[in-house]
Structures are given as structure tokens and as C-alpha cells.
Tab-separated table of C-alpha atoms in Angstrom:
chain	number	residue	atom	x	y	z
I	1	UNK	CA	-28.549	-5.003	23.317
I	2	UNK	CA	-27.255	-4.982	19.629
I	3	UNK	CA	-27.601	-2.189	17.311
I	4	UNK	CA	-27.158	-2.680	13.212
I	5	UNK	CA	-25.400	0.504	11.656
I	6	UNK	CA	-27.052	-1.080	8.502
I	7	UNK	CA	-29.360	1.236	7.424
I	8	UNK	CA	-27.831	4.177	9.193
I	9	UNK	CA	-25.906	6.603	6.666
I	10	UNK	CA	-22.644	7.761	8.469
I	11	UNK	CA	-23.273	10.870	11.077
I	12	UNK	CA	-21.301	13.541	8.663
I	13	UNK	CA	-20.144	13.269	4.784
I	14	UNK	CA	-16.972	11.548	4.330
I	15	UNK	CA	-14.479	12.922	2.865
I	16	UNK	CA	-12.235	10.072	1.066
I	17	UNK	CA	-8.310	10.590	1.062
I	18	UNK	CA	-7.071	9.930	-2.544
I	19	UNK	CA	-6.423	6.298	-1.555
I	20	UNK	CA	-9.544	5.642	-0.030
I	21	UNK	CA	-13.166	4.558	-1.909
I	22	UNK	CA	-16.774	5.275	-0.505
I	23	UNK	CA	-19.080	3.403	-2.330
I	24	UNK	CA	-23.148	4.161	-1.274
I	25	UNK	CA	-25.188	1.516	0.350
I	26	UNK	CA	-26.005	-1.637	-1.825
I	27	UNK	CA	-29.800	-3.014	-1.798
I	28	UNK	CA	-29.443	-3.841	1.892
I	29	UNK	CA	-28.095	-0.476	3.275
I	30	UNK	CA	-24.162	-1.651	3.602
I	31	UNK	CA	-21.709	1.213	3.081
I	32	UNK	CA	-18.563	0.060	1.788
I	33	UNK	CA	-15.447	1.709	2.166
I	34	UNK	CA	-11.908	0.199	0.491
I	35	UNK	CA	-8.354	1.566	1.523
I	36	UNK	CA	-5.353	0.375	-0.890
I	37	UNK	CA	-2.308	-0.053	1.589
I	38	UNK	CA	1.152	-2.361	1.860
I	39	UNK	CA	1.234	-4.867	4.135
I	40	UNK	CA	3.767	-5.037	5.720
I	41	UNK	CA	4.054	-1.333	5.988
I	42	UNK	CA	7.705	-1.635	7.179
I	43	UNK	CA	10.430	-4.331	6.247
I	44	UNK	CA	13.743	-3.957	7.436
I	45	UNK	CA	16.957	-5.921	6.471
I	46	UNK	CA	20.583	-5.488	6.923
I	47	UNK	CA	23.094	-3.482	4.618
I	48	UNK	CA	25.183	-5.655	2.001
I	49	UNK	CA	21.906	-7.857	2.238
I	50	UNK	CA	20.423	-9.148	-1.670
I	51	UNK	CA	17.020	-8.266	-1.098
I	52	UNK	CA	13.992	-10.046	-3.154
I	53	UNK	CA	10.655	-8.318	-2.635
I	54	UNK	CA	7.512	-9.966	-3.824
I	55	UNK	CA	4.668	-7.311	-4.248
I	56	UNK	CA	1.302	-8.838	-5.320
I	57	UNK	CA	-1.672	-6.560	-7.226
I	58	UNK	CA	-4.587	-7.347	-5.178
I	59	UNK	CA	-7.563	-4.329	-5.580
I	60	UNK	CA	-7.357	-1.156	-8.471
I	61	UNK	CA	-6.195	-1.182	-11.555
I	62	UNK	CA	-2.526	-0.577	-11.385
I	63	UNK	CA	-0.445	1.286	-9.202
I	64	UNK	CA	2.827	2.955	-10.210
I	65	UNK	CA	5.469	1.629	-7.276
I	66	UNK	CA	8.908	3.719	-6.684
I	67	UNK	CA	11.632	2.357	-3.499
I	68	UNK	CA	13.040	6.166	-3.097
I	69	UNK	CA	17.194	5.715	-2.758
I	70	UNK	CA	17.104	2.240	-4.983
I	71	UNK	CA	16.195	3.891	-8.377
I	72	UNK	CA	13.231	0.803	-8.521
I	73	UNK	CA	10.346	1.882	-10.169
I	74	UNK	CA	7.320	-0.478	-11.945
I	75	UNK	CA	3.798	-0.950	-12.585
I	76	UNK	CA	1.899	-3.449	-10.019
I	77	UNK	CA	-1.249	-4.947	-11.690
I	78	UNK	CA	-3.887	-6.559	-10.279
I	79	UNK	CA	-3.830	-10.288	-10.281
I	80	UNK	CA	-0.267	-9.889	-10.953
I	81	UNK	CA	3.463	-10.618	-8.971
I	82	UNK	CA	5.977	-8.001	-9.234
I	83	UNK	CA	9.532	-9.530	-8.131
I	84	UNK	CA	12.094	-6.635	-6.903
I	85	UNK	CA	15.860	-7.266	-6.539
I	86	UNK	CA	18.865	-5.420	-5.523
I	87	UNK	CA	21.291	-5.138	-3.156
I	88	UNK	CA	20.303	-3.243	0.004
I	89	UNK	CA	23.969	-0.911	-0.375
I	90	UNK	CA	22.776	1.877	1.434
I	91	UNK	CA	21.614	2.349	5.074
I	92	UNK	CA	18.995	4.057	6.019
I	93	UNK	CA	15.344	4.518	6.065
I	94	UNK	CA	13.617	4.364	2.305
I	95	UNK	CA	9.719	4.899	1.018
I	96	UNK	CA	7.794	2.144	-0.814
I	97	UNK	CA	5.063	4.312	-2.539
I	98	UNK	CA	2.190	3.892	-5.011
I	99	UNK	CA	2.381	7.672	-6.540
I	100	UNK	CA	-2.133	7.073	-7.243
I	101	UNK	CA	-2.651	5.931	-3.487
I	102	UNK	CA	-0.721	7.977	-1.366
I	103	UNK	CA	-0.701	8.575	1.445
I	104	UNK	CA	-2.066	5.133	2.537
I	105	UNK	CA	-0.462	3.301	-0.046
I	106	UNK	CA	3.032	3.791	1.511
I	107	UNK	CA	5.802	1.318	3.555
I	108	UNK	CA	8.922	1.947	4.212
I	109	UNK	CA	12.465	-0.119	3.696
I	110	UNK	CA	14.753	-0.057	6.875
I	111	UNK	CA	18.546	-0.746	6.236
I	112	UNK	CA	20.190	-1.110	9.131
I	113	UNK	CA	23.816	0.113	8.912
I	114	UNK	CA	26.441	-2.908	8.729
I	115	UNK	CA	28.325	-3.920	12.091
């Protein structure tokens, strides 16, 4: 037996997080909802490591980026690359955040302390 939620509104109103988008059915009935995340949502490396992180604007407008405990903050764009270097000179377990998208929008650095 198949069943087609197509046409079918969802059971109770949603309630969107700040980083999540409900759009109402198109022509066809199809809901649509977007969620702006990081993936990876974790990367870890090793203290005294140089770190390069590539972070590419895929969906929204821009999104205002901060690594908590590196003192990196910049704009991502859509249909743009951001490169982010430093050394990773402190151990420990650091946020990734888009300050519009939060709470999805969100990753986390993992330094793991030197040997």
C-alpha cells in the first residue's frame, strides 16, 4: 500500500526554530521545509596543529560566523568560500556558530590536548 502525504497539511501547526523555514504547499500540495546547518557538525584536530577551514555559503543570505576561543569572526555569503586559518593553540572543545541560525546552525571545533 503507498500513501502520498502530498496533499495532506501537517497534523498540528509548526512552529519553525529561528533556523528553520516553512514554506506553504506549491501548486501541487508539497510543503517545503529548509534547515541551515554545518556539515560536519564536529571537526576535531590536534593542538599546535595550523588549521585551514573552508566554509562554503550554500542557502540564505549571509550568515555572521564566530569560532568562540579563536577570536575568528566573518560574514559567509552565499555562493561564496570563506577560508579560516590559525593555529589550533588551545585545547579544548570550541563553537562554530552562525549568530541568525542558531541553534541548528552550530558545530563544534575539538582540540585535543598535545601528547
Amino acid at each position: 500500500m503507498q500513501t502520498s502525504t502530498k496533499s495532506r497539511s501537517p497534523p498540528s501547526p509548526c512552529r519553525p526554530a529561528p533556523a528553520t523555514f516553512l514554506n506553504k504547499p506549491d501548486q501541487t500540495g508539497r510543503w517545503e521545509v529548509v534547515d541551515y546547518l554545518f556539515a560536519p557538525g564536529q571537526i576535531t584536530v590536534n593542538q599546535d596543529d595550523d588549521v585551514t577551514l573552508d566554509f562554503a555559503g550554500i542557502n540564505g543570505k549571509s550568515h555572521p560566523i564566530t569560532i568562540a576561543g579563536y577570536d575568528k569572526s566573518f560574514e559567509l555569503k552565499r555562493g561564496h568560500v570563506t577560508k579560516v586559518s590559525f593555529k589550533a593553540d588551545k585545547a579544548g572543545v570550541f563553537p562554530i556558530e552562525c549568530h541568525t541560525h542558531t541553534p541548528s546552525m552550530r558545530a563544534e571545533l575539538v582540540v585535543l590536548p598535545r601528547k
